[in-house]
Short mmCIF file of N, CA and C in Angstrom, two decimals:
data_model
loop_
_atom_site.label_atom_id
_atom_site.label_comp_id
_atom_site.label_asym_id
_atom_site.label_seq_id
_atom_site.Cartn_x
_atom_site.Cartn_y
_atom_site.Cartn_z
N UNK A 1 -48.16 -17.83 -14.58
CA UNK A 1 -48.74 -18.77 -13.66
C UNK A 1 -48.22 -18.41 -12.26
N UNK A 2 -49.12 -18.44 -11.30
CA UNK A 2 -48.76 -18.10 -9.92
C UNK A 2 -48.04 -19.27 -9.27
N UNK A 3 -47.26 -18.99 -8.23
CA UNK A 3 -46.49 -20.00 -7.53
C UNK A 3 -47.39 -21.09 -6.95
N UNK A 4 -48.55 -20.70 -6.41
CA UNK A 4 -49.47 -21.67 -5.83
C UNK A 4 -50.00 -22.64 -6.87
N UNK A 5 -50.36 -22.12 -8.06
CA UNK A 5 -50.84 -22.99 -9.14
C UNK A 5 -49.75 -23.95 -9.62
N UNK A 6 -48.54 -23.44 -9.72
CA UNK A 6 -47.42 -24.25 -10.16
C UNK A 6 -47.19 -25.40 -9.18
N UNK A 7 -47.24 -25.09 -7.88
CA UNK A 7 -47.05 -26.11 -6.84
C UNK A 7 -48.14 -27.17 -6.89
N UNK A 8 -49.39 -26.76 -7.09
CA UNK A 8 -50.50 -27.71 -7.17
C UNK A 8 -50.29 -28.66 -8.35
N UNK A 9 -49.92 -28.11 -9.48
CA UNK A 9 -49.71 -28.94 -10.68
C UNK A 9 -48.55 -29.91 -10.47
N UNK A 10 -47.50 -29.44 -9.83
CA UNK A 10 -46.37 -30.31 -9.56
C UNK A 10 -46.77 -31.46 -8.64
N UNK A 11 -47.55 -31.16 -7.61
CA UNK A 11 -48.01 -32.19 -6.68
C UNK A 11 -48.91 -33.21 -7.37
N UNK A 12 -49.80 -32.74 -8.22
CA UNK A 12 -50.67 -33.65 -8.97
C UNK A 12 -49.84 -34.56 -9.87
N UNK A 13 -48.83 -34.00 -10.52
CA UNK A 13 -47.97 -34.77 -11.39
C UNK A 13 -47.21 -35.83 -10.59
N UNK A 14 -46.65 -35.45 -9.45
CA UNK A 14 -45.91 -36.39 -8.61
C UNK A 14 -46.79 -37.51 -8.09
N UNK A 15 -47.98 -37.18 -7.61
CA UNK A 15 -48.91 -38.19 -7.10
C UNK A 15 -49.30 -39.15 -8.23
N UNK A 16 -49.53 -38.62 -9.40
CA UNK A 16 -49.87 -39.46 -10.55
C UNK A 16 -48.75 -40.40 -10.93
N UNK A 17 -47.52 -39.90 -10.89
CA UNK A 17 -46.36 -40.75 -11.21
C UNK A 17 -46.21 -41.87 -10.18
N UNK A 18 -46.31 -41.55 -8.93
CA UNK A 18 -46.17 -42.56 -7.87
C UNK A 18 -47.27 -43.61 -8.00
N UNK A 19 -48.50 -43.17 -8.25
CA UNK A 19 -49.61 -44.11 -8.41
C UNK A 19 -49.39 -45.00 -9.64
N UNK A 20 -48.89 -44.44 -10.70
CA UNK A 20 -48.63 -45.21 -11.91
C UNK A 20 -47.54 -46.26 -11.70
N UNK A 21 -46.49 -45.88 -11.00
CA UNK A 21 -45.42 -46.82 -10.71
C UNK A 21 -45.93 -47.95 -9.82
N UNK A 22 -46.69 -47.61 -8.80
CA UNK A 22 -47.24 -48.63 -7.90
C UNK A 22 -48.16 -49.59 -8.65
N UNK A 23 -48.98 -49.07 -9.53
CA UNK A 23 -49.89 -49.92 -10.30
C UNK A 23 -49.11 -50.83 -11.24
N UNK A 24 -48.07 -50.30 -11.87
CA UNK A 24 -47.26 -51.11 -12.78
C UNK A 24 -46.55 -52.23 -12.04
N UNK A 25 -46.04 -51.93 -10.85
CA UNK A 25 -45.36 -52.95 -10.07
C UNK A 25 -46.35 -54.02 -9.63
N UNK A 26 -47.53 -53.64 -9.25
CA UNK A 26 -48.54 -54.59 -8.82
C UNK A 26 -48.96 -55.52 -9.94
N UNK A 27 -48.95 -55.03 -11.16
CA UNK A 27 -49.34 -55.85 -12.31
C UNK A 27 -48.28 -56.89 -12.64
N UNK A 28 -47.02 -56.62 -12.30
CA UNK A 28 -45.94 -57.54 -12.64
C UNK A 28 -45.87 -58.73 -11.69
N UNK A 29 -46.37 -58.60 -10.48
CA UNK A 29 -46.29 -59.69 -9.53
C UNK A 29 -47.23 -60.81 -9.95
N UNK A 30 -46.67 -62.02 -10.02
CA UNK A 30 -47.44 -63.19 -10.40
C UNK A 30 -47.21 -64.27 -9.36
N UNK A 31 -47.93 -65.37 -9.50
CA UNK A 31 -47.71 -66.53 -8.64
C UNK A 31 -47.32 -67.71 -9.51
N UNK A 32 -46.76 -68.73 -8.88
CA UNK A 32 -46.34 -69.91 -9.64
C UNK A 32 -47.53 -70.62 -10.27
N UNK A 33 -48.72 -70.36 -9.80
CA UNK A 33 -49.91 -70.96 -10.37
C UNK A 33 -50.38 -70.31 -11.66
N UNK A 34 -49.64 -69.30 -12.13
CA UNK A 34 -50.05 -68.57 -13.34
C UNK A 34 -49.20 -68.91 -14.56
N UNK A 35 -48.58 -70.05 -14.57
CA UNK A 35 -47.82 -70.47 -15.75
C UNK A 35 -46.55 -69.67 -15.96
N UNK A 36 -45.56 -69.86 -15.09
CA UNK A 36 -44.34 -69.04 -15.12
C UNK A 36 -43.15 -69.77 -15.75
N UNK A 37 -43.38 -70.94 -16.33
CA UNK A 37 -42.33 -71.71 -17.00
C UNK A 37 -42.98 -72.40 -18.19
N UNK A 38 -42.16 -72.97 -19.06
CA UNK A 38 -42.70 -73.70 -20.22
C UNK A 38 -42.53 -75.21 -20.02
N UNK A 39 -43.31 -75.97 -20.75
CA UNK A 39 -43.20 -77.42 -20.70
C UNK A 39 -41.82 -77.87 -21.17
N UNK A 40 -41.29 -77.23 -22.21
CA UNK A 40 -39.96 -77.58 -22.72
C UNK A 40 -38.89 -77.32 -21.66
N UNK A 41 -39.03 -76.23 -20.92
CA UNK A 41 -38.09 -75.92 -19.86
C UNK A 41 -38.15 -76.99 -18.76
N UNK A 42 -39.35 -77.41 -18.42
CA UNK A 42 -39.51 -78.46 -17.42
C UNK A 42 -38.87 -79.77 -17.87
N UNK A 43 -38.98 -80.08 -19.15
CA UNK A 43 -38.36 -81.30 -19.68
C UNK A 43 -36.84 -81.23 -19.55
N UNK A 44 -36.27 -80.06 -19.82
CA UNK A 44 -34.82 -79.89 -19.63
C UNK A 44 -34.49 -80.05 -18.14
N UNK A 45 -35.35 -79.50 -17.29
CA UNK A 45 -35.14 -79.61 -15.85
C UNK A 45 -35.20 -81.04 -15.37
N UNK A 46 -36.02 -81.88 -16.01
CA UNK A 46 -36.10 -83.29 -15.64
C UNK A 46 -34.76 -83.97 -15.86
N UNK A 47 -34.10 -83.62 -16.94
CA UNK A 47 -32.78 -84.18 -17.23
C UNK A 47 -31.77 -83.74 -16.17
N UNK A 48 -31.80 -82.46 -15.82
CA UNK A 48 -30.90 -81.94 -14.78
C UNK A 48 -31.19 -82.65 -13.45
N UNK A 49 -32.47 -82.80 -13.14
CA UNK A 49 -32.86 -83.46 -11.89
C UNK A 49 -32.30 -84.88 -11.82
N UNK A 50 -32.48 -85.64 -12.88
CA UNK A 50 -32.01 -87.03 -12.89
C UNK A 50 -30.50 -87.11 -12.71
N UNK A 51 -29.78 -86.17 -13.31
CA UNK A 51 -28.32 -86.18 -13.23
C UNK A 51 -27.80 -85.66 -11.90
N UNK A 52 -28.46 -84.67 -11.31
CA UNK A 52 -27.88 -83.98 -10.16
C UNK A 52 -28.65 -84.09 -8.85
N UNK A 53 -29.92 -84.52 -8.90
CA UNK A 53 -30.75 -84.46 -7.70
C UNK A 53 -31.40 -85.78 -7.30
N UNK A 54 -31.71 -86.60 -8.28
CA UNK A 54 -32.49 -87.81 -8.05
C UNK A 54 -31.88 -88.78 -7.05
N UNK A 55 -30.55 -88.85 -7.00
CA UNK A 55 -29.90 -89.76 -6.08
C UNK A 55 -30.30 -89.48 -4.64
N UNK A 56 -30.41 -88.21 -4.28
CA UNK A 56 -30.75 -87.84 -2.89
C UNK A 56 -32.25 -87.63 -2.68
N UNK A 57 -32.92 -87.04 -3.65
CA UNK A 57 -34.33 -86.69 -3.47
C UNK A 57 -35.31 -87.70 -4.07
N UNK A 58 -34.78 -88.78 -4.65
CA UNK A 58 -35.63 -89.83 -5.20
C UNK A 58 -36.07 -89.54 -6.62
N UNK A 59 -36.35 -90.61 -7.34
CA UNK A 59 -36.75 -90.47 -8.75
C UNK A 59 -38.01 -89.66 -8.93
N UNK A 60 -38.94 -89.73 -7.97
CA UNK A 60 -40.23 -89.03 -8.11
C UNK A 60 -40.35 -87.84 -7.16
N UNK A 61 -39.21 -87.34 -6.67
CA UNK A 61 -39.14 -86.19 -5.75
C UNK A 61 -39.68 -86.51 -4.36
N UNK A 62 -39.91 -87.78 -4.08
CA UNK A 62 -40.51 -88.19 -2.81
C UNK A 62 -39.55 -88.26 -1.65
N UNK A 63 -38.30 -87.97 -1.89
CA UNK A 63 -37.31 -88.02 -0.82
C UNK A 63 -36.64 -89.37 -0.74
N UNK A 64 -35.42 -89.35 -0.30
CA UNK A 64 -34.65 -90.56 -0.06
C UNK A 64 -33.63 -90.16 0.99
N UNK A 65 -32.44 -89.84 0.59
CA UNK A 65 -31.45 -89.27 1.52
C UNK A 65 -31.85 -87.83 1.85
N UNK A 66 -32.27 -87.11 0.82
CA UNK A 66 -32.74 -85.74 0.97
C UNK A 66 -34.24 -85.71 1.16
N UNK A 67 -34.79 -84.57 1.55
CA UNK A 67 -36.23 -84.47 1.81
C UNK A 67 -37.08 -84.51 0.54
N UNK A 68 -38.35 -84.74 0.74
CA UNK A 68 -39.31 -84.69 -0.37
C UNK A 68 -39.37 -83.28 -0.94
N UNK A 69 -39.61 -83.19 -2.23
CA UNK A 69 -39.73 -81.90 -2.90
C UNK A 69 -41.16 -81.68 -3.41
N UNK A 70 -42.09 -82.38 -2.79
CA UNK A 70 -43.50 -82.24 -3.13
C UNK A 70 -44.30 -82.01 -1.85
N UNK A 71 -45.57 -81.74 -2.00
CA UNK A 71 -46.49 -81.60 -0.87
C UNK A 71 -46.02 -80.62 0.19
N UNK A 72 -45.69 -81.12 1.39
CA UNK A 72 -45.32 -80.25 2.52
C UNK A 72 -44.12 -79.34 2.23
N UNK A 73 -43.31 -79.73 1.26
CA UNK A 73 -42.16 -78.91 0.87
C UNK A 73 -42.57 -77.47 0.59
N UNK A 74 -43.74 -77.29 -0.03
CA UNK A 74 -44.14 -75.95 -0.46
C UNK A 74 -44.56 -75.06 0.70
N UNK A 75 -44.91 -75.63 1.84
CA UNK A 75 -45.28 -74.78 2.98
C UNK A 75 -44.08 -73.96 3.46
N UNK A 76 -42.88 -74.45 3.22
CA UNK A 76 -41.66 -73.71 3.56
C UNK A 76 -41.56 -72.44 2.73
N UNK A 77 -42.03 -72.51 1.50
CA UNK A 77 -41.85 -71.41 0.54
C UNK A 77 -43.07 -70.50 0.40
N UNK A 78 -44.17 -70.85 1.03
CA UNK A 78 -45.41 -70.07 0.93
C UNK A 78 -45.14 -68.59 1.21
N UNK A 79 -45.51 -67.75 0.26
CA UNK A 79 -45.38 -66.30 0.41
C UNK A 79 -44.01 -65.74 0.07
N UNK A 80 -43.04 -66.61 -0.16
CA UNK A 80 -41.71 -66.14 -0.56
C UNK A 80 -41.68 -66.02 -2.07
N UNK A 81 -40.56 -65.60 -2.60
CA UNK A 81 -40.46 -65.43 -4.05
C UNK A 81 -39.73 -66.59 -4.69
N UNK A 82 -39.91 -66.70 -5.97
CA UNK A 82 -39.18 -67.71 -6.73
C UNK A 82 -37.68 -67.40 -6.69
N UNK A 83 -37.33 -66.12 -6.54
CA UNK A 83 -35.92 -65.76 -6.39
C UNK A 83 -35.33 -66.39 -5.13
N UNK A 84 -36.11 -66.43 -4.04
CA UNK A 84 -35.65 -67.06 -2.80
C UNK A 84 -35.39 -68.54 -3.03
N UNK A 85 -36.32 -69.21 -3.68
CA UNK A 85 -36.19 -70.64 -3.96
C UNK A 85 -34.99 -70.90 -4.87
N UNK A 86 -34.90 -70.14 -5.95
CA UNK A 86 -33.82 -70.29 -6.92
C UNK A 86 -32.46 -70.12 -6.23
N UNK A 87 -32.33 -69.06 -5.44
CA UNK A 87 -31.06 -68.78 -4.77
C UNK A 87 -30.70 -69.88 -3.78
N UNK A 88 -31.66 -70.35 -3.03
CA UNK A 88 -31.40 -71.41 -2.05
C UNK A 88 -30.92 -72.68 -2.75
N UNK A 89 -31.60 -73.06 -3.82
CA UNK A 89 -31.19 -74.26 -4.55
C UNK A 89 -29.80 -74.05 -5.16
N UNK A 90 -29.59 -72.88 -5.75
CA UNK A 90 -28.30 -72.60 -6.40
C UNK A 90 -27.14 -72.61 -5.41
N UNK A 91 -27.36 -72.08 -4.22
CA UNK A 91 -26.25 -71.96 -3.27
C UNK A 91 -26.08 -73.17 -2.35
N UNK A 92 -27.01 -74.12 -2.41
CA UNK A 92 -26.89 -75.28 -1.52
C UNK A 92 -26.94 -76.63 -2.24
N UNK A 93 -27.29 -76.65 -3.52
CA UNK A 93 -27.46 -77.91 -4.23
C UNK A 93 -26.66 -77.92 -5.53
N UNK A 94 -26.24 -79.08 -5.95
CA UNK A 94 -26.22 -80.33 -5.23
C UNK A 94 -25.41 -80.19 -3.93
N UNK A 95 -25.77 -80.99 -2.95
CA UNK A 95 -25.16 -80.86 -1.62
C UNK A 95 -23.64 -81.01 -1.66
N UNK A 96 -23.15 -81.83 -2.57
CA UNK A 96 -21.71 -82.03 -2.65
C UNK A 96 -21.02 -81.06 -3.61
N UNK A 97 -21.80 -80.20 -4.28
CA UNK A 97 -21.20 -79.27 -5.23
C UNK A 97 -22.13 -78.07 -5.48
N UNK A 98 -22.42 -77.27 -4.44
CA UNK A 98 -23.30 -76.10 -4.64
C UNK A 98 -22.75 -75.18 -5.73
N UNK A 99 -23.66 -74.55 -6.45
CA UNK A 99 -23.35 -73.60 -7.52
C UNK A 99 -22.54 -74.22 -8.66
N UNK A 100 -22.65 -75.53 -8.82
CA UNK A 100 -21.91 -76.21 -9.88
C UNK A 100 -22.67 -76.26 -11.21
N UNK A 101 -23.96 -75.97 -11.16
CA UNK A 101 -24.75 -75.96 -12.40
C UNK A 101 -24.78 -74.55 -12.99
N UNK A 102 -25.12 -74.47 -14.25
CA UNK A 102 -25.27 -73.17 -14.91
C UNK A 102 -26.57 -72.54 -14.44
N UNK A 103 -26.66 -71.20 -14.45
CA UNK A 103 -27.90 -70.54 -14.03
C UNK A 103 -29.14 -71.06 -14.78
N UNK A 104 -29.00 -71.31 -16.08
CA UNK A 104 -30.14 -71.82 -16.85
C UNK A 104 -30.55 -73.20 -16.37
N UNK A 105 -29.59 -74.02 -15.97
CA UNK A 105 -29.92 -75.35 -15.47
C UNK A 105 -30.69 -75.26 -14.14
N UNK A 106 -30.31 -74.31 -13.30
CA UNK A 106 -31.06 -74.12 -12.06
C UNK A 106 -32.48 -73.65 -12.35
N UNK A 107 -32.64 -72.75 -13.31
CA UNK A 107 -33.99 -72.28 -13.68
C UNK A 107 -34.81 -73.44 -14.24
N UNK A 108 -34.19 -74.26 -15.08
CA UNK A 108 -34.88 -75.43 -15.64
C UNK A 108 -35.29 -76.40 -14.54
N UNK A 109 -34.42 -76.57 -13.57
CA UNK A 109 -34.70 -77.44 -12.44
C UNK A 109 -35.89 -76.93 -11.62
N UNK A 110 -35.93 -75.63 -11.37
CA UNK A 110 -37.07 -75.05 -10.65
C UNK A 110 -38.35 -75.25 -11.46
N UNK A 111 -38.27 -75.08 -12.77
CA UNK A 111 -39.43 -75.32 -13.63
C UNK A 111 -39.91 -76.77 -13.50
N UNK A 112 -38.98 -77.70 -13.44
CA UNK A 112 -39.33 -79.11 -13.27
C UNK A 112 -40.02 -79.33 -11.92
N UNK A 113 -39.51 -78.72 -10.86
CA UNK A 113 -40.15 -78.83 -9.55
C UNK A 113 -41.58 -78.30 -9.61
N UNK A 114 -41.78 -77.17 -10.27
CA UNK A 114 -43.13 -76.62 -10.42
C UNK A 114 -44.03 -77.59 -11.17
N UNK A 115 -43.50 -78.15 -12.24
CA UNK A 115 -44.28 -79.09 -13.05
C UNK A 115 -44.68 -80.32 -12.24
N UNK A 116 -43.75 -80.90 -11.54
CA UNK A 116 -44.01 -82.11 -10.76
C UNK A 116 -44.96 -81.85 -9.59
N UNK A 117 -45.11 -80.59 -9.23
CA UNK A 117 -46.03 -80.22 -8.15
C UNK A 117 -47.33 -79.65 -8.70
N UNK A 118 -47.58 -79.92 -9.98
CA UNK A 118 -48.85 -79.59 -10.64
C UNK A 118 -49.11 -78.09 -10.84
N UNK A 119 -48.04 -77.28 -10.82
CA UNK A 119 -48.20 -75.88 -11.19
C UNK A 119 -48.23 -75.84 -12.72
N UNK A 120 -49.13 -75.09 -13.31
CA UNK A 120 -49.28 -75.13 -14.77
C UNK A 120 -48.13 -74.49 -15.52
N UNK A 121 -47.86 -75.03 -16.70
CA UNK A 121 -46.87 -74.42 -17.60
C UNK A 121 -47.51 -73.23 -18.29
N UNK A 122 -46.68 -72.34 -18.78
CA UNK A 122 -47.16 -71.17 -19.51
C UNK A 122 -46.44 -71.05 -20.83
N UNK A 123 -46.39 -69.83 -21.35
CA UNK A 123 -45.79 -69.60 -22.66
C UNK A 123 -44.39 -69.02 -22.59
N UNK A 124 -43.98 -68.54 -21.42
CA UNK A 124 -42.64 -67.96 -21.27
C UNK A 124 -41.83 -68.78 -20.27
N UNK A 125 -40.54 -68.90 -20.56
CA UNK A 125 -39.67 -69.64 -19.67
C UNK A 125 -39.44 -68.89 -18.36
N UNK A 126 -39.21 -69.63 -17.32
CA UNK A 126 -38.82 -69.06 -16.04
C UNK A 126 -37.46 -68.41 -16.26
N UNK A 127 -37.32 -67.13 -15.92
CA UNK A 127 -36.05 -66.45 -16.18
C UNK A 127 -34.98 -66.84 -15.17
N UNK A 128 -33.74 -66.49 -15.47
CA UNK A 128 -32.64 -66.69 -14.53
C UNK A 128 -32.33 -65.39 -13.79
N UNK A 129 -32.85 -64.29 -14.27
CA UNK A 129 -32.62 -62.98 -13.68
C UNK A 129 -33.28 -62.87 -12.30
N UNK A 130 -32.49 -62.59 -11.27
CA UNK A 130 -33.00 -62.54 -9.91
C UNK A 130 -34.09 -61.48 -9.74
N UNK A 131 -33.94 -60.33 -10.39
CA UNK A 131 -34.95 -59.28 -10.27
C UNK A 131 -36.29 -59.75 -10.83
N UNK A 132 -36.26 -60.45 -11.96
CA UNK A 132 -37.51 -60.96 -12.55
C UNK A 132 -38.11 -62.05 -11.67
N UNK A 133 -37.28 -62.87 -11.05
CA UNK A 133 -37.77 -63.93 -10.17
C UNK A 133 -38.39 -63.37 -8.90
N UNK A 134 -37.97 -62.18 -8.50
CA UNK A 134 -38.56 -61.51 -7.32
C UNK A 134 -40.04 -61.22 -7.51
N UNK A 135 -40.46 -61.09 -8.76
CA UNK A 135 -41.85 -60.75 -9.06
C UNK A 135 -42.77 -61.97 -9.15
N UNK A 136 -42.24 -63.15 -8.85
CA UNK A 136 -43.05 -64.37 -8.90
C UNK A 136 -43.13 -64.95 -7.49
N UNK A 137 -44.33 -64.92 -6.92
CA UNK A 137 -44.56 -65.43 -5.56
C UNK A 137 -44.81 -66.93 -5.59
N UNK A 138 -44.32 -67.60 -4.57
CA UNK A 138 -44.54 -69.03 -4.42
C UNK A 138 -45.81 -69.24 -3.59
N UNK A 139 -46.64 -70.15 -4.05
CA UNK A 139 -47.87 -70.52 -3.34
C UNK A 139 -47.87 -72.04 -3.16
N UNK A 140 -48.62 -72.54 -2.21
CA UNK A 140 -48.66 -73.97 -1.93
C UNK A 140 -49.30 -74.79 -3.05
N UNK A 141 -50.40 -74.34 -3.52
CA UNK A 141 -51.15 -75.13 -4.49
C UNK A 141 -51.23 -74.43 -5.83
N UNK A 142 -51.59 -75.19 -6.85
CA UNK A 142 -51.70 -74.61 -8.19
C UNK A 142 -52.72 -73.50 -8.30
#
């Protein structure tokens, strides 16, 4: 095989690999409107919310001492990732004890927020892994 042919084949292989990786990454990106948590996870999150969040954010997420977690709340997160939301809640809440909950409890809590904001449940639980959460985009509406 001549050097020129070898180079052409190598370039075709590299372009194909890059295109395949890009396509695979594009397929993994989802939005919160595509069922990224389970109903059972949301139910666990409701318990966490009542114990750790309801005093400040109100029983129905409408706000009290803390801001509302419905409606306009989502405009803050539009276009960001679920990892951004998860990390912010984990590192700042509860206000008197940030990072005091287990990672699974924070994920359950985020699932509850999604549920209460009418984002549909799905068949897989919202993960706690930051890399996996990076692939889930936040949108305003379901």
